[in-house]
Amino acid sequence: MSSEPKKIAVVGAGILGVSTAEWLRRDGNTVELIDRVAPGSPEQTSYGNAGVLANSSIVPVAVPGLISKIPSMLFDPESPLFLKWSYLPRLLPWITRFLANGNEKSVRRIVEGLVHICGDAVDQHLTLARDTPAEKFINHGPYAYLFPSRASYEKDPFAFELRKEHGMRFEEKTREQLIEVDPHLGDRYQFGIFMLDHGWVADPGGYVAALAEYFFTNGGTSWQAEVEDISPNSDGSISIETQGETRQYDKVVLSAGVWSKKLAERLGHKTPLESERGYHMVFKSPSYQPPYPYCLADAKMVATPMDAGVRCAGLVEFGGTEAGPSEAPLKLIQKRFKALYPNMTWEETESWLGHRPAPVDSLPFLGESPKANNVYFAFGTHHIGLTSGPKIGRLTADLIAGRTPNIDMSPYRVGRFD
Ligand SMILES: Cc1cc2nc3c(=O)[nH]c(=O)nc-3n(C[C@H](O)[C@H](O)[C@H](O)COP(=O)(O)OP(=O)(O)OC[C@H]3O[C@@H](n4cnc5c(N)ncnc54)[C@H](O)[C@@H]3O)c2cc1C
């Protein structure tokens, strides 16, 4: 331990909050994890993701060329992009800034920020989970991108070139090589790019719950409540207010996913964050499983072998955090899954809608608030929150202990939009 033990609250018990709380506890602090739901619950984005520990997911969604494709995507029922049209006026300010970052210069800047929090994800997960009940959920293997043809891969090489530039190793696979391992694969997929040195989690909700259980067993405490306000006091302490109760802490970490924006606003910060809604369907008791996670490059969907069955997760819908799920994305998932495995059978399905916390510049907010000393932000992980959660937890614990992280933290600066 490199500083005096502190009394610390972590608001939000998804993968970011639980990882942060556990690293802070290991530093000898007294840590309370606050959430309105139990860690690992379906209400969390951390419950329903595709489970990929995606070391190579360093390229943002907004890339050169995306903006011109959007109008046709919105009217194509086969496209992975959906919009609740009544939400468009609220979305416009965010989407305009988000798309403005889709130029080569911004993308390269964002990649430099993401590589440091994703690049060693599998090691970071193992370091956090080793000898805990969560360790059993971690699997190693490639992250396999599947394409209808080699030409469709070569048509858009930008993202893979960036990954190569950053030392990410990958192998090409022909159709023959693909079906040697997975003979059930549908004809739609003729070519593969396998990102090496990756991993996946066989039950993301169970994983978060197991990490939290370890944290509680070893002295961490829980407060199940809805946080209404976080406010600094004149003596440097921080108050957390819920309905009917206020508690004080030396330090507070805000890691409430997409819902962090509202609490950050109360502290005087602008954190332009939108819910990028995503879906999953789990095909339970399937007749077979993929050998490792497949990213269906044409469908923007991932099929991951999980304890409960094959989980197909992905797609993008804009419509805010309040509206319920739409039918069309779930139908599309089913259709794409049929193309992946035309002959698969299963017993039942589970479907889920979740909220990726998406900042306009695709970079998370990490570090101490310049407006509220002793309040730290750890949110905004967009598509890479499971991947980067343990590393972000460790970096946050380093900052709180006064240890200087060995990476440049400026891309994630908390006040960058104020
Ligand atoms: C379809 C889909 C697929 C994905 N696939 C992957 C993947 O394969 N790999 C990957 O790395 N990432 C993936 N992601 C992204 C990843 O899931 C998220 O980035 C990550 O889960 C965010 O974690 P979090 O802890 O910040 O938020 P959450 O898990 O959403 O946790 C936030 C918590 O804060 C609590 N909270 C909020 N407000 C309050 C309040 N006022 N008071 C009390 N509690 C509060 C909530 O109840 C919640 O428990 C995917 C996302 C989606 C939607």
Coordinates of C-alpha atoms and ligand atoms in Angstrom, one line a residue:
M1 CA 0.0 0.0 0.0
S2 CA 1.4 3.4 -1.0
S3 CA -0.8 5.8 0.9
E4 CA -2.9 6.1 4.1
P5 CA -6.1 3.9 4.0
K6 CA -9.2 5.9 2.9
K7 CA -12.9 5.5 3.2
I8 CA -14.0 5.2 -0.4
A9 CA -17.4 4.8 -2.2
V10 CA -17.7 3.4 -5.7
V11 CA -21.0 4.3 -7.3
G12 CA -22.0 1.7 -9.9
A13 CA -21.3 -2.0 -9.6
G14 CA -20.9 -3.1 -13.2
I15 CA -17.5 -4.4 -14.4
L16 CA -15.9 -1.0 -14.0
G17 CA -17.2 -0.4 -10.5
V18 CA -16.5 -3.9 -9.2
S19 CA -13.0 -3.9 -10.7
T20 CA -12.2 -0.5 -9.2
A21 CA -13.6 -1.4 -5.8
E22 CA -11.6 -4.6 -5.6
W23 CA -8.3 -2.9 -6.6
L24 CA -9.0 -0.2 -4.0
R25 CA -9.7 -2.8 -1.4
R26 CA -6.4 -4.6 -2.2
D27 CA -4.7 -1.2 -1.5
G28 CA -6.0 -1.5 2.1
N29 CA -8.8 1.0 1.8
T30 CA -12.3 0.7 3.3
V31 CA -14.5 0.4 0.3
E32 CA -18.3 0.6 -0.2
L33 CA -19.9 -0.4 -3.5
I34 CA -23.1 1.4 -4.1
D35 CA -25.7 0.4 -6.7
R36 CA -29.5 0.3 -7.0
V37 CA -29.2 -3.3 -8.3
A38 CA -27.0 -6.3 -7.4
P39 CA -23.7 -6.8 -9.2
G40 CA -24.2 -9.0 -12.3
S41 CA -28.0 -8.1 -12.7
P42 CA -29.5 -7.9 -16.2
E43 CA -30.1 -4.1 -15.8
Q44 CA -26.3 -3.7 -16.1
T45 CA -24.6 -3.4 -19.5
S46 CA -22.0 -5.6 -18.0
Y47 CA -24.5 -8.4 -17.8
G48 CA -25.4 -8.7 -21.5
N49 CA -22.4 -8.0 -23.6
A50 CA -20.7 -10.3 -26.0
G51 CA -18.1 -11.4 -23.5
V52 CA -15.1 -10.7 -25.7
L53 CA -11.9 -9.7 -24.0
A54 CA -11.0 -7.7 -27.1
N55 CA -7.4 -6.6 -26.8
S56 CA -7.6 -5.5 -30.5
S57 CA -10.8 -3.4 -30.2
I58 CA -8.9 -0.2 -30.4
V59 CA -10.6 1.3 -33.5
P60 CA -13.7 3.5 -32.8
V61 CA -17.0 3.0 -34.5
A62 CA -16.8 6.4 -36.3
V63 CA -14.3 5.9 -39.0
P64 CA -13.7 7.7 -42.3
G65 CA -16.6 6.8 -44.7
L66 CA -19.2 6.0 -42.1
I67 CA -21.1 9.3 -42.4
S68 CA -21.9 8.7 -46.1
K69 CA -23.2 5.2 -45.3
I70 CA -25.6 6.2 -42.6
P71 CA -28.7 7.4 -44.6
S72 CA -28.9 4.1 -46.6
M73 CA -28.2 2.1 -43.4
L74 CA -31.2 3.7 -41.6
F75 CA -33.6 2.6 -44.3
D76 CA -32.2 -0.9 -44.9
P77 CA -33.9 -3.4 -42.6
E78 CA -30.9 -5.7 -43.0
S79 CA -28.5 -3.1 -41.7
P80 CA -27.2 -3.3 -38.1
L81 CA -28.1 0.3 -37.4
F82 CA -31.5 1.2 -35.9
L83 CA -33.1 4.5 -34.8
K84 CA -36.2 5.3 -32.8
W85 CA -37.2 8.3 -35.0
S86 CA -38.9 10.2 -32.2
Y87 CA -35.5 10.3 -30.4
L88 CA -33.7 12.0 -33.4
P89 CA -34.0 15.6 -32.1
R90 CA -32.4 14.6 -28.8
L91 CA -29.7 12.6 -30.6
L92 CA -28.7 15.2 -33.1
P93 CA -26.2 17.2 -31.0
W94 CA -24.4 14.0 -29.9
I95 CA -24.4 12.3 -33.3
T96 CA -23.1 15.3 -35.0
R97 CA -20.1 15.5 -32.8
F98 CA -19.6 11.7 -32.8
L99 CA -19.5 11.6 -36.6
A100 CA -17.2 14.6 -36.8
N101 CA -14.6 12.5 -35.0
G102 CA -14.7 10.0 -37.9
N103 CA -11.7 11.5 -39.7
E104 CA -8.3 9.8 -40.0
K105 CA -6.6 12.2 -37.7
S106 CA -9.1 11.9 -34.9
V107 CA -9.3 8.1 -35.3
R108 CA -5.6 7.8 -34.9
R109 CA -5.7 9.9 -31.8
I110 CA -8.5 7.8 -30.3
V111 CA -6.6 4.6 -31.2
E112 CA -3.7 5.9 -29.1
G113 CA -6.0 6.3 -26.2
L114 CA -7.7 2.9 -26.5
V115 CA -4.7 0.8 -27.1
H116 CA -3.4 1.5 -23.5
I117 CA -6.6 0.4 -21.9
C118 CA -7.4 -2.6 -24.2
G119 CA -4.1 -3.9 -25.4
D120 CA -3.3 -6.1 -22.4
A121 CA -6.9 -6.9 -21.4
V122 CA -6.5 -10.7 -21.0
D123 CA -3.6 -10.3 -18.6
Q124 CA -5.4 -7.6 -16.7
H125 CA -8.4 -9.8 -16.2
L126 CA -6.3 -12.7 -15.1
T127 CA -4.4 -10.5 -12.6
L128 CA -7.7 -9.3 -11.1
A129 CA -9.5 -12.7 -11.2
R130 CA -6.7 -15.1 -10.3
D131 CA -7.6 -17.2 -7.2
T132 CA -11.1 -15.7 -7.0
P133 CA -14.4 -17.5 -8.0
A134 CA -14.4 -15.3 -11.2
E135 CA -11.3 -17.0 -12.7
K136 CA -13.2 -20.0 -14.0
F137 CA -15.2 -17.8 -16.4
I138 CA -12.1 -16.7 -18.4
N139 CA -11.3 -18.5 -21.6
H140 CA -8.4 -18.0 -24.0
G141 CA -8.5 -18.2 -27.8
P142 CA -8.7 -16.2 -31.0
Y143 CA -11.3 -13.5 -31.8
A144 CA -12.4 -14.6 -35.2
Y145 CA -13.7 -12.1 -37.7
L146 CA -15.8 -13.9 -40.5
F147 CA -16.3 -12.4 -43.9
P148 CA -18.4 -13.4 -46.9
S149 CA -15.3 -13.3 -49.0
R150 CA -11.7 -12.2 -49.0
A151 CA -12.7 -9.2 -51.2
S152 CA -15.2 -8.0 -48.5
Y153 CA -12.3 -8.0 -46.0
E154 CA -10.0 -6.2 -48.5
K155 CA -12.6 -3.6 -49.3
D156 CA -12.2 -1.9 -45.9
P157 CA -8.7 -2.6 -44.6
F158 CA -8.3 0.6 -42.4
A159 CA -9.1 -1.0 -39.0
F160 CA -6.9 -4.0 -39.5
E161 CA -4.0 -1.8 -40.7
L162 CA -4.3 0.2 -37.5
R163 CA -4.3 -3.0 -35.5
K164 CA -1.2 -4.2 -37.3
E165 CA 0.5 -0.9 -36.8
H166 CA 0.0 -1.4 -33.1
G167 CA 1.6 -4.8 -33.0
M168 CA -1.7 -6.9 -32.9
R169 CA -1.1 -10.3 -34.4
F170 CA -3.6 -11.9 -36.7
E171 CA -3.9 -14.8 -39.2
E172 CA -5.9 -15.3 -42.4
K173 CA -8.1 -18.3 -42.7
T174 CA -9.6 -19.8 -45.9
R175 CA -13.1 -21.5 -45.9
E176 CA -11.3 -24.9 -45.8
Q177 CA -9.4 -23.9 -42.7
L178 CA -12.5 -22.5 -41.0
I179 CA -14.6 -25.6 -41.5
E180 CA -11.8 -27.9 -40.5
V181 CA -12.4 -26.6 -36.9
D182 CA -16.1 -25.8 -37.3
P183 CA -17.8 -28.0 -39.9
H184 CA -21.2 -26.5 -39.1
L185 CA -20.4 -23.0 -40.4
G186 CA -22.9 -21.7 -43.0
D187 CA -21.8 -21.0 -46.6
R188 CA -22.2 -17.3 -46.1
Y189 CA -18.8 -17.2 -44.4
Q190 CA -15.9 -17.9 -46.7
F191 CA -12.9 -16.0 -45.2
G192 CA -11.6 -15.3 -41.7
I193 CA -9.2 -13.0 -39.9
F194 CA -8.3 -14.5 -36.5
M195 CA -7.0 -12.0 -34.0
L196 CA -4.6 -13.9 -31.7
D197 CA -4.0 -13.6 -27.9
H198 CA -7.6 -12.9 -27.1
G199 CA -10.1 -14.3 -24.6
W200 CA -13.7 -14.3 -23.6
V201 CA -15.9 -14.6 -20.5
A202 CA -18.3 -17.5 -20.4
D203 CA -21.0 -15.6 -18.4
P204 CA -20.4 -11.9 -18.1
G205 CA -23.1 -11.4 -15.4
G206 CA -21.8 -14.3 -13.4
Y207 CA -18.3 -13.0 -13.7
V208 CA -19.2 -9.6 -12.3
A209 CA -21.2 -11.2 -9.5
A210 CA -18.3 -13.5 -8.6
L211 CA -15.8 -10.6 -8.5
A212 CA -18.2 -8.7 -6.2
E213 CA -18.7 -11.8 -4.0
Y214 CA -14.9 -12.0 -3.6
F215 CA -14.8 -8.3 -2.7
F216 CA -17.6 -8.6 -0.1
T217 CA -16.1 -11.8 1.4
N218 CA -12.8 -9.9 1.9
G219 CA -14.2 -6.9 3.7
G220 CA -15.8 -4.7 1.0
T221 CA -19.3 -3.5 1.9
S222 CA -22.4 -2.9 -0.1
W223 CA -25.1 -0.2 -0.1
Q224 CA -28.0 -1.0 -2.4
A225 CA -29.5 2.4 -3.2
E226 CA -30.2 4.9 -5.9
V227 CA -27.6 7.7 -5.7
E228 CA -29.3 11.1 -6.2
D229 CA -26.4 13.4 -5.6
I230 CA -22.6 13.5 -5.1
S231 CA -21.4 16.7 -3.4
P232 CA -18.0 17.9 -2.1
N233 CA -17.9 19.3 1.5
S234 CA -15.7 22.2 2.7
D235 CA -13.5 19.8 4.7
G236 CA -12.6 17.9 1.5
S237 CA -14.9 14.9 2.2
I238 CA -17.6 13.9 -0.2
S239 CA -21.3 13.3 0.5
I240 CA -23.4 10.7 -1.2
E241 CA -27.1 11.3 -1.0
T242 CA -29.8 8.7 -1.6
Q243 CA -33.5 9.0 -0.9
G244 CA -33.6 9.4 2.9
E245 CA -29.9 8.9 3.7
T246 CA -26.6 10.7 3.3
R247 CA -23.1 9.2 3.9
Q248 CA -19.7 10.7 3.8
Y249 CA -16.5 9.4 2.3
D250 CA -12.9 10.5 1.8
K251 CA -13.1 9.7 -1.9
V252 CA -15.8 8.7 -4.4
V253 CA -15.5 7.0 -7.7
L254 CA -18.3 7.5 -10.2
S255 CA -18.6 4.4 -12.4
A256 CA -22.3 4.3 -13.2
G257 CA -22.0 3.5 -16.9
V258 CA -24.3 5.5 -19.2
W259 CA -26.2 6.9 -16.2
S260 CA -23.0 8.7 -14.9
K261 CA -23.7 11.7 -17.1
K262 CA -26.5 13.0 -14.9
L263 CA -24.4 12.7 -11.7
A264 CA -21.4 14.3 -13.5
E265 CA -23.6 17.2 -14.5
R266 CA -24.4 17.9 -10.9
L267 CA -20.7 18.3 -10.3
G268 CA -20.5 20.9 -13.1
H269 CA -19.1 18.6 -15.8
K270 CA -20.2 18.2 -19.4
T271 CA -19.7 14.5 -20.4
P272 CA -21.4 14.2 -23.8
L273 CA -22.5 10.6 -23.5
E274 CA -25.3 8.7 -25.3
S275 CA -26.7 5.3 -24.9
E276 CA -25.7 3.2 -27.9
R277 CA -28.3 0.5 -27.4
G278 CA -27.3 -3.0 -28.2
Y279 CA -29.1 -6.4 -28.1
H280 CA -28.4 -10.0 -27.4
M281 CA -30.1 -13.3 -27.9
V282 CA -28.9 -16.4 -26.2
F283 CA -29.7 -19.7 -28.0
K284 CA -29.9 -22.1 -25.1
S285 CA -29.0 -25.8 -25.1
P286 CA -27.7 -25.5 -28.7
S287 CA -26.9 -28.6 -30.8
Y288 CA -23.3 -27.3 -30.9
Q289 CA -21.3 -24.2 -30.0
P290 CA -18.8 -22.0 -31.9
P291 CA -15.2 -22.9 -30.9
Y292 CA -14.4 -19.3 -30.0
P293 CA -16.2 -15.9 -30.4
Y294 CA -17.0 -15.1 -34.0
C295 CA -17.4 -11.5 -35.1
L296 CA -19.7 -11.5 -38.2
A297 CA -18.1 -8.6 -39.9
D298 CA -21.1 -7.9 -42.3
A299 CA -23.6 -8.1 -39.5
K300 CA -21.8 -6.2 -36.7
M301 CA -22.7 -9.0 -34.4
V302 CA -20.7 -11.4 -32.3
A303 CA -21.6 -15.1 -31.6
T304 CA -19.8 -16.3 -28.4
P305 CA -19.8 -19.7 -26.8
M306 CA -21.2 -19.2 -23.3
D307 CA -22.2 -21.4 -20.3
A308 CA -25.9 -20.8 -21.1
G309 CA -25.6 -21.3 -24.9
V310 CA -24.6 -19.3 -27.9
R311 CA -24.9 -15.6 -27.2
C312 CA -25.3 -13.4 -30.3
A313 CA -24.8 -9.8 -29.2
G314 CA -24.3 -6.5 -31.0
L315 CA -26.2 -4.1 -33.4
V316 CA -26.6 -0.5 -32.7
E317 CA -29.9 1.4 -31.9
F318 CA -30.4 5.0 -30.8
G319 CA -33.4 5.7 -28.7
G320 CA -32.2 6.6 -25.2
T321 CA -32.3 4.7 -21.9
E322 CA -36.0 4.9 -21.2
A323 CA -37.6 3.2 -24.2
G324 CA -38.2 -0.6 -24.2
P325 CA -36.7 -3.0 -26.7
S326 CA -37.6 -3.0 -30.4
E327 CA -38.6 -6.1 -32.3
A328 CA -36.6 -5.5 -35.5
P329 CA -33.1 -5.9 -34.1
L330 CA -34.0 -9.1 -32.4
K331 CA -35.4 -10.5 -35.7
L332 CA -32.2 -9.5 -37.4
I333 CA -30.1 -11.3 -34.9
Q334 CA -32.1 -14.4 -35.4
K335 CA -31.7 -14.2 -39.2
R336 CA -28.0 -13.6 -39.0
F337 CA -27.6 -16.5 -36.6
K338 CA -29.4 -18.8 -39.0
A339 CA -26.9 -17.7 -41.7
L340 CA -24.0 -18.6 -39.4
Y341 CA -25.4 -21.9 -38.4
P342 CA -28.2 -23.0 -40.8
N343 CA -28.7 -26.4 -39.2
M344 CA -28.4 -25.5 -35.5
T345 CA -31.2 -26.4 -33.1
W346 CA -31.8 -25.0 -29.6
E347 CA -34.4 -25.3 -26.9
E348 CA -35.2 -21.7 -25.9
T349 CA -34.0 -18.1 -26.3
E350 CA -33.3 -15.2 -24.0
S351 CA -33.3 -11.7 -25.3
W352 CA -31.8 -8.5 -23.8
L353 CA -31.3 -4.8 -24.4
G354 CA -28.4 -2.9 -22.9
H355 CA -26.8 0.6 -23.0
R356 CA -23.3 1.1 -24.1
P357 CA -22.0 4.3 -22.5
A358 CA -20.8 6.1 -25.7
P359 CA -18.9 9.4 -25.4
V360 CA -18.7 11.6 -28.6
D361 CA -15.0 11.0 -28.9
S362 CA -15.1 7.2 -28.0
L363 CA -12.7 7.7 -25.1
P364 CA -13.7 7.1 -21.4
F365 CA -13.6 9.7 -18.7
L366 CA -10.9 8.7 -16.2
G367 CA -9.3 10.5 -13.4
E368 CA -10.0 13.1 -10.7
S369 CA -12.5 15.9 -11.3
P370 CA -10.9 19.3 -11.5
K371 CA -14.1 20.7 -10.1
A372 CA -14.6 18.4 -7.2
N373 CA -11.4 17.2 -5.6
N374 CA -11.6 13.6 -4.3
V375 CA -14.2 12.6 -6.9
Y376 CA -12.9 10.3 -9.6
F377 CA -14.6 9.4 -12.9
A378 CA -14.4 5.9 -14.4
F379 CA -17.0 5.6 -17.2
G380 CA -17.7 5.9 -20.9
T381 CA -16.2 2.7 -22.2
H382 CA -18.5 2.3 -25.2
H383 CA -17.9 -1.0 -26.9
I384 CA -14.9 -2.0 -24.7
G385 CA -16.0 -1.9 -21.1
L386 CA -15.7 -5.5 -20.3
T387 CA -12.3 -5.6 -22.0
S388 CA -10.9 -2.5 -20.2
G389 CA -12.8 -2.7 -16.8
P390 CA -10.0 -4.3 -14.8
K391 CA -7.3 -2.0 -16.2
I392 CA -9.4 1.0 -15.6
G393 CA -10.0 -0.2 -12.0
R394 CA -6.3 -0.5 -11.5
L395 CA -5.5 2.9 -13.0
T396 CA -8.1 4.5 -10.8
A397 CA -6.7 2.8 -7.7
D398 CA -3.2 4.0 -8.7
L399 CA -4.4 7.6 -9.0
I400 CA -6.1 7.5 -5.6
A401 CA -3.0 6.0 -4.0
G402 CA -0.9 8.7 -5.5
R403 CA 1.0 6.3 -7.8
T404 CA 1.7 7.8 -11.3
P405 CA 0.2 5.5 -14.0
N406 CA 2.8 4.4 -16.6
I407 CA 0.5 5.5 -19.4
D408 CA -0.4 9.0 -20.7
M409 CA -3.8 9.7 -19.0
S410 CA -4.5 12.9 -20.9
P411 CA -6.7 11.4 -23.6
Y412 CA -9.2 10.5 -20.9
R413 CA -9.2 13.9 -19.1
V414 CA -12.4 14.5 -17.1
G415 CA -12.9 18.2 -17.9
R416 CA -12.1 18.0 -21.6
F417 CA -15.6 19.1 -22.7
D418 CA -16.2 21.8 -20.0
Ligands
LIG1 C1 -24.7 -5.7 -27.1 C2 -23.4 -5.3 -26.4 C3 -22.3 -6.1 -26.6 C4 -21.1 -5.7 -26.0 N1 -20.0 -6.5 -26.1 C5 -18.8 -6.2 -25.5 C6 -17.7 -7.1 -25.6 O1 -17.8 -8.2 -26.1 N2 -16.5 -6.7 -24.9 C7 -16.4 -5.5 -24.3 O2 -15.3 -5.2 -23.8 N3 -17.5 -4.7 -24.1 C8 -18.7 -5.0 -24.7 N4 -19.8 -4.2 -24.6 C9 -19.6 -2.9 -23.8 C10 -19.6 -3.2 -22.3 O3 -20.6 -4.1 -21.9 C11 -19.8 -1.9 -21.5 O4 -18.8 -0.9 -22.0 C12 -19.6 -2.1 -20.0 O5 -20.4 -3.1 -19.6 C13 -19.9 -0.8 -19.2 O6 -19.7 -1.2 -17.9 P1 -20.0 -0.2 -16.7 O7 -19.6 -0.8 -15.4 O8 -19.4 1.2 -17.0 O9 -21.6 0.0 -16.7 P2 -22.9 -0.9 -16.3 O10 -22.5 -2.3 -16.4 O11 -24.0 -0.5 -17.0 O12 -22.9 -0.6 -14.7 C14 -23.4 0.6 -14.3 C15 -24.1 0.4 -13.0 O13 -24.3 1.7 -12.4 C16 -25.6 1.6 -11.7 N5 -26.1 2.9 -11.5 C17 -26.4 3.9 -12.4 N6 -26.8 5.0 -11.9 C18 -26.9 4.8 -10.6 C19 -27.4 5.6 -9.5 N7 -27.8 6.8 -9.7 N8 -27.4 5.0 -8.3 C20 -26.9 3.7 -8.1 N9 -26.5 3.0 -9.1 C21 -26.5 3.5 -10.3 C22 -26.4 0.7 -12.6 O14 -27.5 0.2 -11.8 C23 -25.4 -0.3 -13.0 O15 -25.4 -1.4 -12.2 C24 -21.0 -4.5 -25.1 C25 -22.2 -3.8 -24.9 C26 -23.3 -4.2 -25.5 C27 -24.6 -3.4 -25.2

